[in-house]
Coordinates of C-alpha atoms and ligand atoms in Angstrom, one line a residue:
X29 CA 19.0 -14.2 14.6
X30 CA 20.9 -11.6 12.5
X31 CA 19.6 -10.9 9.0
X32 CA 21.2 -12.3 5.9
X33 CA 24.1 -10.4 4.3
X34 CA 23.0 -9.5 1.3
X35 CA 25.3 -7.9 -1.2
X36 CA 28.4 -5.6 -1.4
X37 CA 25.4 -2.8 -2.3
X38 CA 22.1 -2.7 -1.6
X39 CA 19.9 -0.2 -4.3
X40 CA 16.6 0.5 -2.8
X41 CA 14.4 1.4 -6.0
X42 CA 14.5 -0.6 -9.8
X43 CA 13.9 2.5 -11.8
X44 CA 16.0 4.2 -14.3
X45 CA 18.5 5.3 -11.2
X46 CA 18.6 2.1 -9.4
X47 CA 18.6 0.0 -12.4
X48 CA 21.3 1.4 -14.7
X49 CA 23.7 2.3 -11.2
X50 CA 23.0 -1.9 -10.1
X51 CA 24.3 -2.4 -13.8
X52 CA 27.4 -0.5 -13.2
X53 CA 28.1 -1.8 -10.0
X54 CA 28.2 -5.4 -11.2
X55 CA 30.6 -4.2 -14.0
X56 CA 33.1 -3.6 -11.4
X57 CA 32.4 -7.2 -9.6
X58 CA 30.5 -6.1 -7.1
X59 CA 27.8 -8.2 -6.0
X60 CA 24.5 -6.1 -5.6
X61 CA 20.7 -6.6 -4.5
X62 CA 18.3 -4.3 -5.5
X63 CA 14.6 -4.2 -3.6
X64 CA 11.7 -2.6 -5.7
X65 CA 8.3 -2.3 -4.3
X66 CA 5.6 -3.0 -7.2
X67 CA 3.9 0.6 -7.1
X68 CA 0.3 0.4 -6.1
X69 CA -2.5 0.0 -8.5
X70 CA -3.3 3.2 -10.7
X71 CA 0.4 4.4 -10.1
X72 CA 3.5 3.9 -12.0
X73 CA 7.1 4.5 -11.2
X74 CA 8.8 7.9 -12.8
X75 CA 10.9 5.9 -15.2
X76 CA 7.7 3.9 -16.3
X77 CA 5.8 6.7 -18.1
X78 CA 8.9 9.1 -18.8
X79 CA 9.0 10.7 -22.4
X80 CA 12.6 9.6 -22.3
X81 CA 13.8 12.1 -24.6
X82 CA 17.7 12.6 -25.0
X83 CA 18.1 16.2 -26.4
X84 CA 21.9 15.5 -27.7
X85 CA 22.9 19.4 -26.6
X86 CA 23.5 20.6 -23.6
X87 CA 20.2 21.7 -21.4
X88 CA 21.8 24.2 -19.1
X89 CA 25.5 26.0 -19.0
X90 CA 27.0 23.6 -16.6
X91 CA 29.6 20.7 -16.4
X92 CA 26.9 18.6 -15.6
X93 CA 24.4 19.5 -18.8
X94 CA 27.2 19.1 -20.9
X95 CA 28.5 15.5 -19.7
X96 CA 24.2 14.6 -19.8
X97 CA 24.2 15.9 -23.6
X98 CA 26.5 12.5 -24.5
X99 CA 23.8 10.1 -22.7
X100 CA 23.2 8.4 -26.1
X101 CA 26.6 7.2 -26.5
X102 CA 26.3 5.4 -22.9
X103 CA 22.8 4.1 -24.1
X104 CA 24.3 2.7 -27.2
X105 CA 27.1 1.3 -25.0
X106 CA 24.3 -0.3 -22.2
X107 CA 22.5 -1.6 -25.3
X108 CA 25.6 -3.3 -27.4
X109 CA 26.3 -4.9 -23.9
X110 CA 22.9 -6.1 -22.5
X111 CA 20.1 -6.2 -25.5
X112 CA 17.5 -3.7 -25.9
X113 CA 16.6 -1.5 -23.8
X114 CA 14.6 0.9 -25.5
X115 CA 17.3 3.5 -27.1
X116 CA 16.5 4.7 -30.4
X117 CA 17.4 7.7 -32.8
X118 CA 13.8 10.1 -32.7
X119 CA 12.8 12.6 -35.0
X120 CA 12.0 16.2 -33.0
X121 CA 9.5 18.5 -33.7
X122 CA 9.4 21.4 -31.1
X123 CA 6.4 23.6 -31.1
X124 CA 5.5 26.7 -29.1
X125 CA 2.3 26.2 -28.4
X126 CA 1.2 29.7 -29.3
X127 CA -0.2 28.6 -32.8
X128 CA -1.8 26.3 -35.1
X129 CA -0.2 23.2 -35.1
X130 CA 0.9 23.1 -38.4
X131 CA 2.0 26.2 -38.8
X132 CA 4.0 26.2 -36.1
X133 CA 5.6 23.0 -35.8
X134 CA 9.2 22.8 -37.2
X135 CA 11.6 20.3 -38.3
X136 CA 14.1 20.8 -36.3
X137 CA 17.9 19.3 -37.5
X138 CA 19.0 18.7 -33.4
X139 CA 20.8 15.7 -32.6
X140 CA 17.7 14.2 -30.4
X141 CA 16.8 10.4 -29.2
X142 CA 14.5 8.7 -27.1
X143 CA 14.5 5.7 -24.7
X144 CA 10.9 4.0 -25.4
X145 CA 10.2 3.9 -21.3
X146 CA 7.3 0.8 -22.1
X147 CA 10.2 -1.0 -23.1
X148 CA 13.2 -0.1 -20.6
X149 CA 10.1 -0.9 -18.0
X150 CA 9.6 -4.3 -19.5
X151 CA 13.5 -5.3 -20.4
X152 CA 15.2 -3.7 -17.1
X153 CA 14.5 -6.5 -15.1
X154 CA 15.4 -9.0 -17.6
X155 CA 18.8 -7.4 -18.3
X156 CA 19.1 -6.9 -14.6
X157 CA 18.6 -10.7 -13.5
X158 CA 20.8 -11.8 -16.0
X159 CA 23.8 -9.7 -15.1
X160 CA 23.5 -11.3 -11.9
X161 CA 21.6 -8.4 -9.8
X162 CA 19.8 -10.0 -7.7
X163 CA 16.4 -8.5 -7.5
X164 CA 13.7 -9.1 -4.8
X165 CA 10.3 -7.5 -5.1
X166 CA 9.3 -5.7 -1.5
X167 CA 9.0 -2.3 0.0
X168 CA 11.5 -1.2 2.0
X169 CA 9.8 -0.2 5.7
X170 CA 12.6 1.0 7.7
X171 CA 16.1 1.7 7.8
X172 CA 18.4 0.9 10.6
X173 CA 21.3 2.1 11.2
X174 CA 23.7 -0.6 12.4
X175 CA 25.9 -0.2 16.2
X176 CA 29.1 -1.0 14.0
X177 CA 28.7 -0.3 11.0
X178 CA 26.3 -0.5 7.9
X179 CA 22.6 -0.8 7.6
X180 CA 19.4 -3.2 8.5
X181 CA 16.7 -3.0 5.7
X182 CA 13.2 -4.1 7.1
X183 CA 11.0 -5.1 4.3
X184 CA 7.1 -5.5 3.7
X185 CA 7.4 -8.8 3.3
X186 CA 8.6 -9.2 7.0
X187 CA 12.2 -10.0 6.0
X188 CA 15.2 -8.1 6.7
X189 CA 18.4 -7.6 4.8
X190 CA 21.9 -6.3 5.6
X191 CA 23.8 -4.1 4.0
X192 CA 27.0 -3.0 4.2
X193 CA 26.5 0.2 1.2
X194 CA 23.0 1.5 0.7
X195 CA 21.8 3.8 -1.8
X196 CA 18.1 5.4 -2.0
X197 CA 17.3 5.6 -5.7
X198 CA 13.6 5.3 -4.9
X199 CA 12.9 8.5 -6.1
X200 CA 9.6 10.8 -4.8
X201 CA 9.7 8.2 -1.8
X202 CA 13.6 8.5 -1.1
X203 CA 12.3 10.9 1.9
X204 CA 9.8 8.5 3.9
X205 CA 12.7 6.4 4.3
X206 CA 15.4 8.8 5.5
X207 CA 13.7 12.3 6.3
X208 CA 16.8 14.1 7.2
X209 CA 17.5 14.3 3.0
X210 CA 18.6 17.8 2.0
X211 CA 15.8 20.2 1.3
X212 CA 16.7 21.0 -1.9
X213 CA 15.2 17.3 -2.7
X214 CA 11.4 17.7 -3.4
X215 CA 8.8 15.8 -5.1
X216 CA 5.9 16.1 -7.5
X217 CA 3.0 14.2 -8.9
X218 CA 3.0 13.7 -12.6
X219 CA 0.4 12.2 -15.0
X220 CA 0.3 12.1 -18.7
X221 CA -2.2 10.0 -21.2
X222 CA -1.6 6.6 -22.7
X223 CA -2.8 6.7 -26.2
X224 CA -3.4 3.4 -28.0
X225 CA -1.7 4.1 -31.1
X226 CA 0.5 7.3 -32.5
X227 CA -2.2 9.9 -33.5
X228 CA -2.4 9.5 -37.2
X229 CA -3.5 13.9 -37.8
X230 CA 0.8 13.9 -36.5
X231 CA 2.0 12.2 -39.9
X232 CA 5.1 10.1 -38.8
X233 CA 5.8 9.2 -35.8
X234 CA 8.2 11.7 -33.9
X235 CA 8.5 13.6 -30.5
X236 CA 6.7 16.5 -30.1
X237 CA 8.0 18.7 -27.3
X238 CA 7.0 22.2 -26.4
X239 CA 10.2 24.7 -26.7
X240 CA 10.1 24.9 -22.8
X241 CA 8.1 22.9 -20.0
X242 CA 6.5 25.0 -18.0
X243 CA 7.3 22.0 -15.4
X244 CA 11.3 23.4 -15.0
X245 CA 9.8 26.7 -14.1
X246 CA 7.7 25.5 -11.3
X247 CA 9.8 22.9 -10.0
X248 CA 12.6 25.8 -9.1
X249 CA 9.5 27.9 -7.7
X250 CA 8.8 24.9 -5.4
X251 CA 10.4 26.5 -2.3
X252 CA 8.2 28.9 -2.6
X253 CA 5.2 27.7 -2.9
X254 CA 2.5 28.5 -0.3
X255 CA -0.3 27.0 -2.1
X256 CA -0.4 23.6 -4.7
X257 CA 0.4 24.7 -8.3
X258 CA -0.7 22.5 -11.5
X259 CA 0.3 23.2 -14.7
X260 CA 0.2 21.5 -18.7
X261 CA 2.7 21.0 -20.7
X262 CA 1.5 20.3 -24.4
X263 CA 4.3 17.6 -25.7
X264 CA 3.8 13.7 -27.2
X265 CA 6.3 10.9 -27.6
X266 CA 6.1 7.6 -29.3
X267 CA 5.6 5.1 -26.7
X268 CA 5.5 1.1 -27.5
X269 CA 3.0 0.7 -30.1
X270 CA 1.2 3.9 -29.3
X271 CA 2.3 7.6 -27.5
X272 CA 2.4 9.5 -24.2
X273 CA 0.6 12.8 -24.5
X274 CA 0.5 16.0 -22.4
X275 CA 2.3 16.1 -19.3
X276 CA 0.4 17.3 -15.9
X277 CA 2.5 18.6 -13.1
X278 CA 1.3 19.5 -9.3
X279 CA 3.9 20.5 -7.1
X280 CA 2.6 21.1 -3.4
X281 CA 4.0 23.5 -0.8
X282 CA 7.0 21.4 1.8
X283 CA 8.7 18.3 1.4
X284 CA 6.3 15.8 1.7
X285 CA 4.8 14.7 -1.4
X286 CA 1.2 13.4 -0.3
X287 CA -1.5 11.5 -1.6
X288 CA -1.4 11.2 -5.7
X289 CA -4.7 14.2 -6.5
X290 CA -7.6 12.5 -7.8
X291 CA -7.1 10.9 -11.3
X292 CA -10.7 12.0 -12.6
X293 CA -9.5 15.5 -11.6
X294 CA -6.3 15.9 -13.2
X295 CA -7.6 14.1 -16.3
X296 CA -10.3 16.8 -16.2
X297 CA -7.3 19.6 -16.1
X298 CA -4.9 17.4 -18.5
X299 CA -7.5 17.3 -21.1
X300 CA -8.5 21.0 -20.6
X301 CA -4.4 22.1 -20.5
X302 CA -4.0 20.3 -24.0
X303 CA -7.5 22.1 -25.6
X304 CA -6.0 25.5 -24.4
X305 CA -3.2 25.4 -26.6
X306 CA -2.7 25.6 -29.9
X307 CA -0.9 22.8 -30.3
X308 CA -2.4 20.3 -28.2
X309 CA -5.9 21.2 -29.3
X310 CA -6.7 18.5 -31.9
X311 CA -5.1 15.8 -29.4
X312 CA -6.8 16.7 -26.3
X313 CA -10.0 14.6 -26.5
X314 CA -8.6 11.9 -28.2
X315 CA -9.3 8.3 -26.6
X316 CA -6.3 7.4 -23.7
X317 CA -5.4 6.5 -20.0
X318 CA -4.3 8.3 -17.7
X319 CA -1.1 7.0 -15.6
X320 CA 0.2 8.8 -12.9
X321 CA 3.8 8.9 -11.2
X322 CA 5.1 10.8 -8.1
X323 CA 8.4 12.0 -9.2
X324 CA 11.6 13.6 -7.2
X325 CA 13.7 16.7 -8.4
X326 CA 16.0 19.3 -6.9
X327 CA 14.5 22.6 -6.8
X328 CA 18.2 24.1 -7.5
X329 CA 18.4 21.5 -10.5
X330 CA 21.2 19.8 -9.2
X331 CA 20.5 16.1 -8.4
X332 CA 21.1 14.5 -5.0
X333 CA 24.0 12.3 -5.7
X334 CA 26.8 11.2 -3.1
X335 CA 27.1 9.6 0.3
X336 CA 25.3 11.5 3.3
X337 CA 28.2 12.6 5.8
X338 CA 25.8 12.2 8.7
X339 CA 24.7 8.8 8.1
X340 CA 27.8 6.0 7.0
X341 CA 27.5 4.0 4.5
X342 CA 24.1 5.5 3.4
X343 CA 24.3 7.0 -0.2
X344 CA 21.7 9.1 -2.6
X345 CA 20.9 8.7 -6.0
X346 CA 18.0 10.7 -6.5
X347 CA 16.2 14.4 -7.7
X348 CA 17.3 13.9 -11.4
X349 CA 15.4 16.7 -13.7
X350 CA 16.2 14.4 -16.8
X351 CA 16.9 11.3 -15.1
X352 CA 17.5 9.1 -18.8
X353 CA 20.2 12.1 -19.6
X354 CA 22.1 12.2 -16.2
X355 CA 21.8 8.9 -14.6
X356 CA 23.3 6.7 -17.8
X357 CA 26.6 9.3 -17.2
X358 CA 26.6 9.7 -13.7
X359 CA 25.7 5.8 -12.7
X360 CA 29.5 4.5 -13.7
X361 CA 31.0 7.6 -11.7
X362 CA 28.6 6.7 -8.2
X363 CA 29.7 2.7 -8.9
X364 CA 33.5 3.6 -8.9
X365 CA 33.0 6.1 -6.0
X366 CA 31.4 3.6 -4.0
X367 CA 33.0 0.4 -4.5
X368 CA 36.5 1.0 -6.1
X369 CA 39.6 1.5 -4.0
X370 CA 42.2 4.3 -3.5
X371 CA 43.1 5.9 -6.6
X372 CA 39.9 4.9 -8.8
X373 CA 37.4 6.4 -6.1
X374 CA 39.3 9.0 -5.2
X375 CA 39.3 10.4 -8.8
X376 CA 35.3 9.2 -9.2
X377 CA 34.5 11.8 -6.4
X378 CA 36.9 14.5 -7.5
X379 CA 35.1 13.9 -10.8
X380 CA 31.4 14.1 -9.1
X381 CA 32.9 17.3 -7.2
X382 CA 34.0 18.9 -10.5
X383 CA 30.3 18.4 -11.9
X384 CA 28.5 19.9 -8.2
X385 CA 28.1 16.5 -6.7
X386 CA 28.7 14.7 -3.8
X387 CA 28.8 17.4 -1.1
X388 CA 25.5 16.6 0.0
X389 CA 26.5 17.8 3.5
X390 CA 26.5 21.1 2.3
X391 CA 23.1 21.3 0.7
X392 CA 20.1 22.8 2.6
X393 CA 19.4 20.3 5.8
Ligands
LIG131 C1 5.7 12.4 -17.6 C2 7.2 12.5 -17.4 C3 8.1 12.8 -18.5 C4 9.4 12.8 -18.3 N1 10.2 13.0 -19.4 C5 11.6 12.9 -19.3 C6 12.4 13.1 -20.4 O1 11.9 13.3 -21.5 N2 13.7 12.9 -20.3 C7 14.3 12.7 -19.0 O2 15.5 12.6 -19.0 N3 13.5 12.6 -17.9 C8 12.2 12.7 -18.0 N4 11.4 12.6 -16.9 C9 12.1 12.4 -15.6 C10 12.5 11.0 -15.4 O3 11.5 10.1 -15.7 C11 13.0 10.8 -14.0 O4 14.1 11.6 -13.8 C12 13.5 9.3 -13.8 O5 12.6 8.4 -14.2 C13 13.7 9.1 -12.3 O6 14.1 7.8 -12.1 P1 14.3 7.2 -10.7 O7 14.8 5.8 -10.9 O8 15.1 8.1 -9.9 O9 12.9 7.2 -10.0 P2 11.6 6.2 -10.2 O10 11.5 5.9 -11.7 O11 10.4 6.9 -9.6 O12 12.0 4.9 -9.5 C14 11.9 4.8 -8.1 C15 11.7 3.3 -7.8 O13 11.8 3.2 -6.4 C16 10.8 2.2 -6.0 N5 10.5 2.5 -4.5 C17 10.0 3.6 -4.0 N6 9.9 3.5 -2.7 C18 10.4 2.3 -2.4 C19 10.5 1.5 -1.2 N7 10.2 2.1 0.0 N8 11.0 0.2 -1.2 C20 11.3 -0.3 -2.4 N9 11.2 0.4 -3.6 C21 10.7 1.6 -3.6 C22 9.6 2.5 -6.9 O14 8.8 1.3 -7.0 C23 10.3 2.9 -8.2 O15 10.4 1.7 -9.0 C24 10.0 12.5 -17.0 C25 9.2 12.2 -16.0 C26 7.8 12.2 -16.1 C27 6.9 11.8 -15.0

């Protein structure tokens, strides 16, 4: 018996990426489905434990950076339209880690704000039902490519779905279901600590962030890895009624992303990373869990975004370095690209081009 039809677009993966492009999509009247798997004890998805932080100036001198650097308006937009979903004006501090942490630290008069990720995680699928997404909870197996056209999903729950559109936004696993991805797309495992309440020796609550993660250093080293690299990056964000601290980061050598390192191990190096510096070393022995995420980026810094020329009807959405900055901006350009007609696509992908998208067929094989 031939599986069910499911939607004009299936979204395989519920986080920031598959959530906010699902929203978009229905906008236009598409009907969509979106399959999340649960992630396995101990592990969380990317979105789930990001800092969310939404530096209001561009990050990098590209079209791209510069679109990003508006993602608050499109969050203020989201939120008038669906409820809460996290968004909030933040006070920034930035510190360089080299010095004591008042001395150092700096109020810094940047347009900055954060999406609180404990609560994006807990609305999402709120919002996302009641726009009429419909949202079944499985793992996506396999991927079949139909004789015709479009795609068979086969899912852990021994279902199967069609689809006519498909679009991996599942992130560090985007690979396990379609390995011929571009190589630029890699993956890393991060993990940060879940503090109970705001560290009270921080005064007011406000995101600290280091003046540069050592995490965009390594992630463009990643092709050149021959050995596994971890680093610390000293920064804390409010985060529901308490605050994400320190961020670890282990990139290993190739493209698969392996087993998540042993928690005990990288709290270990977390904890140490944080006493090393300046900054970090009142916070470092506080009380907290650790959660730990695999996570996908680009090791150009370009996201994987567009439809894959050797595979029909098979799109990514995936290998975001600041996935709250460029998926809100980039989410309403894949929806008209994939489901408008004629003039409104064509001038969604000539938009994607102009910003160094959609030509995945000419990134790294
Ligand atoms: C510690 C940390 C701090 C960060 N800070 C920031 C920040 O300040 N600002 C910023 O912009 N970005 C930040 N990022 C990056 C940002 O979190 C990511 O770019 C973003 O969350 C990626 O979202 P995603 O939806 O692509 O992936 P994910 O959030 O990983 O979502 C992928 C989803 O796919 C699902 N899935 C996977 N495989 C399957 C399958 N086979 N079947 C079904 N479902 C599947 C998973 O369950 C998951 O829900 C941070 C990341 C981390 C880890």
């Amino acid at each position: 018996m031939a599986a069910p039809l499911a939607a004009d677009v299936v979204i395989v993966g519920g986080g920031v990426a598959g959530g906010l492009l699902a929203l978009e999509l229905r906008d236009l009247g598409a009907s969509v489905t979106v399959v999340d798997a649960a992630s396995p004890a101990g592990l969380s998805s990317a979105s789930a434990i990001s800092y969310g932080a939404l530096p209001g100036w561009p990050l990098a001198p590209t079209p791209l950076a510069r679109l990003a650097a508006g993602a608050s308006r499109r969050w203020r937009r989201l939120q008038g339209r669906h409820g809460d979903l996290g968004w909030r004006p933040c006070r920034l501090r930035l510190h360089s880690g080299g010095t004591g942490l008042r001395a150092l630290s700096a109020w810094w008069p940047l347009p900055f704000a954060q999406v609180d990720s404990a609560v994006l995680a807990a609305r999402l699928p709120l919002v996302l039902a009641a726009a009429g997404v419909t949202c079944q909870a499985a793992r996506v197996e396999r991927l079949d490519p139909q004789p015709t056209a479009g795609w068979a999903l086969h899912l852990s729950d021994g279902s199967s779905l069609q689809a006519s559109k498909l679009v991996l936004a599942a992130g560090a696993h985007c690979r396990e279901l379609w390995p011929a991805l571009p190589s630029c797309l890699r993956s890393s495992w991060a993990a940060v600590l879940e503090l109970a309440s705001y560290p009270t020796l921080l005064g007011r609550p406000a995101a600290w962030l280091p003046v540069s993660f050592g995490r965009a250093g390594l992630e463009r080293r990643a092709a050149g890895l021959s050995q596994p690299e971890w680093l610390v990056d000293g920064g804390l964000v409010p985060w529901a009624d308490g605050a994400l601290l320190g961020q670890h980061t282990l990139v290993r050598p190739g493209l698969e992303l392996g087993p998540a390192p042993l928690p005990a191990e990288v709290e270990h190096q977390l904890r140490q990373g944080l006493a090393a510096q300046a900054w970090g070393a009142p916070l470092g022995a506080l009380p907290g869990q650790l959660r730990q995420a695999a996570v996908a980026f680009c090791s150009e810094g370009v996201p994987l975004v567009g439809p894959l020329a050797e595979a029909p009807g098979l799109w990514a959405f995936t290998g975001f370095s600041a996935g709250f900055s460029q998926v809100p901006v980039l989410a309403p350009l894949v929806a008209q690209a994939l489901v408008s007609a004629g003039d409104l696509a064509d001038a969604a992908t000539r938009r994607l081009q102009q910003l160094g998208l959609g030509r995945l067929d000419q990134l790294g094989g």
